[in-house]
Amino acid sequence: MLGARAARQAGRFGPRGATLTARTNQWSRIPTQSLFTRAPGRSGRTKTTEEVTTTGPNLSKPLFPAPLVLARQLSGKPLPQRKLRLLNFTYRAAAWLGSSVLLIGVGIVGFFLYDASTYHTHPIKADVDIAALALNPRRGGPKNLPILEYYIDDDDSEEMRRQKDKPRLVILGGGWGGVSLVKELDPENYHVTVISPTNYFLFTPMLPSATVGTLGLRSLVEPIRRIIHGIGGHFLRARAEDVDFSLRLVEVSQVDCNGVEQRFYVPYDKLVIAVGSVTNPHGVKGLEHCHFLKDINDARKIRNKVIQNLELACLPTTTDEERKRLLSFVVCGGGPTGVEFAAELFDLLNEDLTQLFPLLLRNEISVHLIQSRDHILNTYDETLSKYAEERFARDQVDVLTNSRVSEVRPDTIIFTQKDADGNIIKKELPMGFCLWSTGVSQNEFCKRLINKLARAQKNRRAIETDTHLRVNGTPLGDVYAIGDCATVQNNIADHIVTFLRSLAWKHGSDPEKLQLRFSDWRSVAEQVKRRFPQAVGHLKRLDKLFAEYDRDQSGTLDFGELRELLRQIDSKLTTLPATAQRAHQQGQYLAHKFNKLARATPGLRANDILDGDLDAAVYHAFEYKHLGSLAYIGNSAVFDLGQGRGLAGGLWAVYAWRSIYFAQSVSFRTRMLMAMDWAKRGLFGRDLMSY
């Protein structure tokens, strides 16, 4: 008994690197080293598996313990070093392979169990409570049309029943601005209705990728009804035609199943106009021969046209001249959309065409990019613009700067180009495909509203709003406009009397006769910053501005000097860009403000609201924050971060570009589809079918 106990203790506390054999009970050193467990000893060397498993219960154990101890106990002899390593590797590989197979199997079983739980059986017919006025709405308004005061789904759920008596928030448009507003809105505060001629949200930054099959069309869209379901909102697939601002009625139209247009009114308490824009024609003739890229249907048409031209160029009946024309692709516009489409088109022709089409086509294909400015991507930093031009030159994309299109014919582009000496040269370019991407313009609905509010609307290109995004000329706090259809008015000097009112009352003087000391000017500057946040960058050195515009060196600013100073700041403020980023920020801003208005309004006192401006009493003015601009330029990308900062690079930049847009996608579903499309492109190439 004592001998056995001593043997066990010796096996437990034996010398380092020694193993007690089963036959002799003697210690023998075996200088073997396990590939599985590495534990540093006091001397800094690596412990073997036997040392880790036999030197105490508190030391770490391997995830998959090797069968070395068992093998040695059975044989009584140490295994050769090479065989040990092979055995260890085989054991570890088998363990990991088995675990992987088990996890995959569990995942597959779990997926099918989840899939089985998604099949539900609901009764086809059931009693539904519907208000009589929802089926037979009363008529009224200027045109005696039906007024949609009740919806047929108002009583479908308890949440919708609670919202029936809430303030009516009507959103026109299902783009970036409208969807961003809906996603941030508190569902308990408003009865929400979204009106749009399309029943999906489109992820517009990736549209160029969909035109060549890099991404599928369905990967860029998300149903509007799925988005608004979370807030218990309503959706009407219709088109806004007009607004009666005095009666708070939106006139909408829709074509029924018989092809007859039906019109009705939708009442509102708050109206948000986010209807987007259309492509700017610039007065050029023949744009009916061009393609545009604003919607998912445009992407489908472009894709079919590109594939059709490639297939026609392969036919034996196609002449050499006709083949060159079919394979001449022209992009009018050197902004982000035009540049990214040209890059995606080149990637298609360079990566997929040579594998699936005759090699002759690759030699005769040409891609041309016509830009009216002296650089493409002219809103980006100049270094990035030059990088993009150099990249296109290396890829044999013909960039024609200082060029203006004058006419588009069925098979030819007519344009003029200014040479280095300033001479204007008229040129013709045969083309089989033309994309027109030259800025944005108003749609007909916005034009009607601007004409109706002509006295307050000075901008002919977009609906003017104040810094709280309220439409100028409408009742304060009723109508808002965001996105491409709107522009924020920069008119600081026009509010000079408002800024001086409190000082005039304090000094008992007329605002136009005030003499502002530096402390008064600092107070006025703070008011300007609150009302016009975009002016903050121009009001950093108040002392320098005060000294510069104190023309008579009197130590004060009079009314005329202050007005001149504010006008100078006005001239430096730029129009906000017509981008998805701006629309997204404006939608989120309105959602946060509406949420706060609903909570704060009941507790406000009359003297808290200055000049009846409830929005200003509750929430700050809108401030646009430029987060950077991205552009894909063919297996590389550029990032304009503003203030002269930017990045450009190859594949690492492409993956960063993808990651940013992947994160901004509107739902988990679209993210998964985008990831699978990118994987399919790498494995199988782009989808070159036309349908």
XYZ file of C-alpha atoms in Angstrom, residues 68-517:
450
model
C 0.119 10.483 -26.121
C -0.097 9.424 -22.466
C -2.494 6.626 -23.322
C -0.254 5.388 -26.147
C 2.794 5.367 -23.900
C 1.022 3.584 -21.087
C -0.078 0.852 -23.479
C 3.300 0.384 -25.092
C 5.516 1.249 -22.181
C 7.900 2.927 -24.610
C 8.110 6.455 -25.945
C 6.906 6.960 -29.509
C 9.314 8.343 -32.117
C 9.223 12.131 -32.478
C 7.972 12.106 -36.107
C 5.188 9.637 -35.363
C 4.146 11.684 -32.359
C 3.721 14.806 -34.459
C 1.808 12.951 -37.157
C -0.482 11.385 -34.557
C -1.054 14.747 -32.868
C -1.792 16.499 -36.149
C -4.211 13.749 -37.253
C -6.020 13.823 -33.935
C -6.332 17.605 -33.903
C -7.486 17.769 -37.535
C -10.088 15.073 -36.927
C -11.343 16.914 -33.842
C -11.709 20.221 -35.658
C -13.279 18.570 -38.696
C -15.773 16.745 -36.537
C -16.657 19.922 -34.658
C -17.124 21.834 -37.912
C -19.354 19.135 -39.371
C -21.361 19.078 -36.155
C -21.806 22.860 -36.138
C -22.833 22.906 -39.799
C -25.289 20.118 -39.164
C -26.773 21.916 -36.178
C -27.040 25.099 -38.257
C -28.843 23.321 -41.094
C -31.253 21.637 -38.700
C -31.850 24.956 -36.938
C -32.549 26.689 -40.251
C -35.141 24.116 -41.277
C -36.775 24.295 -37.847
C -36.990 28.087 -38.167
C -38.253 27.830 -41.745
C -40.951 25.404 -40.639
C -42.084 27.871 -37.970
C -42.673 30.586 -40.603
C -45.518 28.703 -42.283
C -48.765 29.770 -40.670
C -52.340 28.885 -41.365
C -54.703 31.812 -40.993
C -58.430 31.787 -41.613
C -59.199 33.100 -45.075
C -62.256 34.993 -43.896
C -62.822 36.756 -40.600
C -64.876 39.628 -39.240
C -63.105 42.980 -39.681
C -64.178 46.284 -38.153
C -64.051 49.062 -40.748
C -65.416 52.577 -40.344
C -68.185 53.483 -42.772
C -66.314 56.631 -43.865
C -63.312 54.489 -44.803
C -65.366 52.720 -47.475
C -67.476 55.729 -48.465
C -65.500 58.883 -47.649
C -67.228 62.224 -47.603
C -66.504 64.724 -50.355
C -65.182 68.221 -49.997
C -62.334 70.574 -50.750
C -61.958 72.945 -53.706
C -62.630 70.163 -56.253
C -65.248 68.246 -54.236
C -63.125 65.091 -54.129
C -63.309 62.220 -51.603
C -61.431 63.052 -48.383
C -59.526 60.154 -46.811
C -60.281 60.769 -43.125
C -60.408 57.081 -42.153
C -58.338 54.161 -43.432
C -59.553 50.625 -43.974
C -56.751 49.341 -41.712
C -57.267 51.809 -38.849
C -58.644 49.047 -36.608
C -56.359 46.204 -37.688
C -54.337 46.300 -34.456
C -54.420 47.889 -31.032
C -51.490 50.122 -31.981
C -53.324 51.474 -35.029
C -56.469 52.086 -32.994
C -54.478 54.213 -30.543
C -53.060 56.290 -33.378
C -56.376 57.212 -34.999
C -56.741 60.348 -32.893
C -53.083 61.397 -33.065
C -51.905 64.348 -35.211
C -51.784 63.374 -38.885
C -48.266 63.329 -40.325
C -48.250 62.881 -44.116
C -44.936 62.139 -45.871
C -44.733 62.555 -49.641
C -42.004 60.298 -51.025
C -40.333 57.048 -50.041
C -36.706 57.993 -50.641
C -33.826 58.724 -48.290
C -35.479 61.645 -46.530
C -38.872 60.037 -45.974
C -37.522 56.651 -44.881
C -34.968 58.194 -42.502
C -37.783 60.172 -40.897
C -39.995 57.085 -40.502
C -37.233 54.952 -38.984
C -36.459 57.529 -36.259
C -40.045 58.568 -35.485
C -41.702 57.671 -32.181
C -44.767 55.572 -33.165
C -46.781 56.780 -30.170
C -46.928 60.418 -31.266
C -48.357 60.554 -34.801
C -50.786 58.985 -37.247
C -48.338 58.447 -40.134
C -49.152 58.139 -43.846
C -46.522 57.673 -46.560
C -47.567 58.478 -50.142
C -45.331 57.388 -53.018
C -45.809 56.162 -56.615
C -43.396 53.281 -55.852
C -43.870 50.855 -52.979
C -40.178 50.358 -52.215
C -37.158 52.224 -50.903
C -34.215 52.286 -53.326
C -30.589 52.305 -52.145
C -29.442 54.758 -54.814
C -25.645 54.838 -54.133
C -25.290 51.305 -55.509
C -27.431 51.780 -58.633
C -24.405 51.820 -60.997
C -23.442 48.364 -59.717
C -26.890 47.032 -60.615
C -26.632 48.237 -64.228
C -23.892 45.703 -65.048
C -24.969 42.765 -62.885
C -22.491 43.245 -60.037
C -25.470 43.525 -57.691
C -28.955 42.181 -58.224
C -31.815 44.641 -58.551
C -33.638 43.152 -55.567
C -30.596 43.710 -53.366
C -31.147 47.477 -53.551
C -34.833 47.700 -52.654
C -36.836 47.270 -49.454
C -40.671 47.324 -49.306
C -42.041 50.560 -47.841
C -44.762 48.627 -46.034
C -42.140 46.588 -44.199
C -40.374 49.782 -43.108
C -43.488 51.555 -41.797
C -44.911 48.423 -40.196
C -42.815 49.053 -37.098
C -44.571 52.362 -36.377
C -48.071 51.253 -37.388
C -48.089 53.602 -40.370
C -50.192 53.607 -43.533
C -49.019 53.512 -47.134
C -50.763 54.793 -50.262
C -49.310 53.970 -53.647
C -50.308 57.203 -55.354
C -48.829 60.393 -56.766
C -49.097 63.829 -55.142
C -50.587 66.401 -57.519
C -51.247 69.533 -55.457
C -51.573 70.909 -51.920
C -54.205 73.221 -50.466
C -52.246 74.909 -47.678
C -55.219 76.731 -46.171
C -57.399 73.608 -45.822
C -54.447 71.272 -45.154
C -55.336 68.873 -47.961
C -53.003 66.964 -50.292
C -54.497 66.082 -53.675
C -53.260 62.688 -54.890
C -53.999 60.578 -57.951
C -53.840 56.923 -58.919
C -54.862 54.911 -61.948
C -57.346 52.129 -61.173
C -57.513 48.672 -62.757
C -59.592 50.048 -65.654
C -56.991 52.649 -66.560
C -59.087 55.520 -65.187
C -57.356 58.135 -63.046
C -58.873 58.538 -59.591
C -58.192 61.580 -57.394
C -58.835 62.190 -53.700
C -57.665 64.320 -50.779
C -55.493 63.284 -47.842
C -55.784 65.645 -44.826
C -52.730 66.483 -42.719
C -51.634 68.312 -39.588
C -47.993 68.201 -40.609
C -46.813 67.632 -44.172
C -43.290 66.603 -45.207
C -42.420 66.971 -48.897
C -39.625 64.575 -49.878
C -40.430 63.846 -53.516
C -36.876 64.018 -54.852
C -35.913 65.422 -58.240
C -35.534 64.560 -61.907
C -32.512 64.675 -64.202
C -31.630 68.132 -65.497
C -31.979 68.253 -69.335
C -30.047 71.559 -69.684
C -32.115 72.348 -72.784
C -30.344 69.725 -74.903
C -32.237 68.263 -77.857
C -32.705 64.547 -78.372
C -32.595 63.309 -74.781
C -35.209 60.713 -75.704
C -32.279 58.766 -77.173
C -30.498 58.708 -73.789
C -30.816 56.574 -70.705
C -31.129 57.990 -67.190
C -30.179 56.476 -63.839
C -32.672 57.547 -61.179
C -34.760 54.436 -60.534
C -34.554 50.661 -60.470
C -36.349 50.497 -63.829
C -33.634 52.723 -65.316
C -30.985 50.274 -64.110
C -32.876 47.373 -65.685
C -33.186 49.186 -69.027
C -29.485 50.087 -69.054
C -28.473 46.535 -68.281
C -30.643 45.129 -71.060
C -29.351 47.717 -73.540
C -25.692 46.975 -72.755
C -26.203 43.217 -73.130
C -28.246 43.737 -76.307
C -25.443 45.771 -77.893
C -22.876 43.120 -77.016
C -25.019 40.351 -78.503
C -25.734 42.324 -81.688
C -22.018 42.977 -82.120
C -21.436 39.196 -82.255
C -23.764 38.591 -85.205
C -22.169 37.839 -88.598
C -24.566 40.260 -90.296
C -23.199 43.220 -88.318
C -20.762 45.367 -90.301
C -17.476 46.599 -88.860
C -18.715 50.188 -88.731
C -21.963 49.194 -87.038
C -20.083 47.000 -84.566
C -17.860 49.893 -83.525
C -20.921 52.102 -83.065
C -22.716 49.476 -80.966
C -19.649 49.125 -78.769
C -19.221 52.889 -78.252
C -20.589 53.723 -74.775
C -20.926 57.417 -73.902
C -21.535 58.902 -70.440
C -22.601 62.563 -70.284
C -21.718 63.975 -66.876
C -18.570 63.649 -64.790
C -20.178 63.605 -61.363
C -20.181 60.614 -58.985
C -23.011 58.796 -60.806
C -21.457 59.140 -64.256
C -17.962 58.253 -63.043
C -19.124 55.188 -61.118
C -21.198 53.929 -64.040
C -18.228 54.323 -66.406
C -16.051 52.427 -63.918
C -18.587 49.617 -63.482
C -19.033 49.358 -67.250
C -15.286 49.089 -67.782
C -15.069 46.368 -65.109
C -17.775 44.402 -66.914
C -16.031 44.699 -70.268
C -12.582 43.983 -68.862
C -13.378 41.101 -66.496
C -16.349 39.246 -68.019
C -16.384 40.157 -71.698
C -13.064 38.502 -72.544
C -14.199 35.213 -71.041
C -17.666 34.938 -72.557
C -17.601 36.991 -75.782
C -15.358 36.962 -78.876
C -12.002 38.659 -78.362
C -12.704 40.963 -81.314
C -15.233 42.846 -79.205
C -12.629 43.758 -76.614
C -10.486 45.446 -79.264
C -13.355 47.564 -80.605
C -15.069 48.617 -77.370
C -14.720 52.258 -76.303
C -15.996 54.126 -73.241
C -16.234 57.940 -73.369
C -16.924 60.324 -70.476
C -18.013 63.876 -71.417
C -17.610 66.524 -68.693
C -18.383 70.246 -68.971
C -15.815 71.250 -66.318
C -12.036 70.965 -66.526
C -12.019 67.933 -64.196
C -14.290 65.005 -63.439
C -15.555 64.772 -59.855
C -15.177 68.556 -59.709
C -16.857 68.769 -56.270
C -14.096 66.557 -54.825
C -10.597 67.584 -53.857
C -8.483 68.298 -56.947
C -5.964 65.599 -56.019
C -8.714 62.976 -56.030
C -10.058 64.247 -59.346
C -6.638 63.883 -60.939
C -6.255 60.414 -59.440
C -9.556 59.369 -61.025
C -8.509 60.801 -64.397
C -5.173 58.977 -64.266
C -6.947 55.758 -63.370
C -9.336 56.128 -66.305
C -6.442 56.940 -68.651
C -4.724 53.718 -67.589
C -7.972 51.802 -68.184
C -8.397 53.425 -71.624
C -11.573 55.302 -70.674
C -11.684 58.430 -72.856
C -12.289 61.473 -70.597
C -13.384 64.577 -72.570
C -13.260 67.632 -70.280
C -14.354 71.206 -71.107
C -16.978 69.669 -73.380
C -20.698 70.425 -73.678
C -23.269 68.289 -75.448
C -25.447 70.286 -77.833
C -27.542 67.504 -79.375
C -28.125 63.775 -79.070
C -29.076 61.863 -82.211
C -30.071 58.184 -82.417
C -26.535 57.121 -83.313
C -24.364 60.215 -82.679
C -23.449 62.686 -79.928
C -22.861 66.286 -81.057
C -20.716 68.284 -78.619
C -18.330 71.211 -78.448
C -14.940 71.190 -76.740
C -12.692 74.045 -75.654
C -9.031 73.448 -76.486
C -5.972 74.746 -74.625
C -6.075 78.029 -76.572
C -9.722 78.674 -75.708
C -11.030 77.804 -79.164
C -14.425 76.074 -79.370
C -14.346 72.995 -81.612
C -17.462 71.128 -82.685
C -17.169 67.339 -82.677
C -19.250 64.226 -83.352
C -19.002 60.912 -81.582
C -20.733 57.716 -82.805
C -22.505 55.933 -79.990
C -24.536 52.819 -79.369
C -25.443 53.766 -75.813
C -25.657 57.100 -73.971
C -26.201 57.748 -70.254
C -27.349 61.265 -69.318
C -26.244 62.149 -65.779
C -25.839 65.922 -65.537
C -27.378 67.104 -62.279
C -30.924 67.401 -60.976
C -33.974 69.546 -61.625
C -37.471 70.050 -60.213
C -40.349 67.737 -60.932
C -43.757 69.049 -61.985
C -45.285 68.774 -58.503
C -42.635 71.055 -56.992
C -43.022 73.545 -59.830
C -46.744 73.831 -59.084
C -46.086 74.466 -55.400
C -43.454 77.130 -56.132
C -45.809 78.936 -58.501
C -48.504 78.863 -55.833
C -46.074 80.353 -53.272
C -44.387 82.716 -55.733
C -44.159 85.648 -53.306
C -42.136 83.701 -50.750
C -40.252 81.399 -53.146
C -37.336 83.103 -54.907
C -35.456 79.996 -56.063
C -36.706 78.515 -59.332
C -34.749 75.258 -58.957
C -35.969 73.954 -55.598
C -38.462 74.611 -52.808
C -36.984 77.151 -50.416
C -37.121 76.441 -46.687
C -35.862 78.182 -43.584
C -33.224 76.648 -41.340
C -35.912 74.623 -39.543
C -36.779 73.068 -42.958
C -40.213 74.764 -43.031
C -41.432 75.753 -46.485
C -41.343 79.525 -46.925
C -44.776 81.028 -47.505
C -46.765 78.325 -45.683
C -48.289 78.511 -42.183
C -45.484 78.208 -39.647
C -44.933 74.610 -38.553
C -47.331 73.004 -41.057
C -45.255 72.114 -44.138
C -41.640 70.937 -44.372
C -39.456 69.997 -47.351
C -36.300 67.861 -47.362
C -33.976 66.146 -49.806
C -33.251 66.979 -53.442
C -36.531 68.856 -53.914
C -35.627 71.521 -51.332
C -32.916 74.025 -50.519
C -32.227 75.900 -47.280
C -32.386 79.664 -47.752
C -29.324 81.588 -46.593
C -30.622 85.095 -45.915
C -28.978 86.217 -42.704
C -29.025 89.905 -43.634
C -32.806 89.825 -44.128
C -33.229 89.040 -40.409
C -31.086 91.894 -39.135
C -34.038 93.619 -37.466
C -34.973 90.396 -35.676
C -31.433 90.051 -34.345
C -31.428 93.664 -33.094
C -34.915 93.673 -31.576
C -33.908 92.671 -28.047
C -30.983 95.125 -28.046
C -33.218 97.920 -29.314
C -35.749 97.242 -26.551
C -32.935 97.120 -23.979
C -31.475 100.469 -25.084
C -34.835 102.037 -25.867
C -33.782 102.855 -29.411
C -34.828 102.139 -32.977
C -32.945 99.115 -34.435
C -31.702 101.177 -37.377
C -30.175 103.779 -35.051
C -28.307 101.400 -32.781
C -24.552 101.657 -32.301
C -23.274 98.172 -31.423
C -20.336 97.828 -29.096
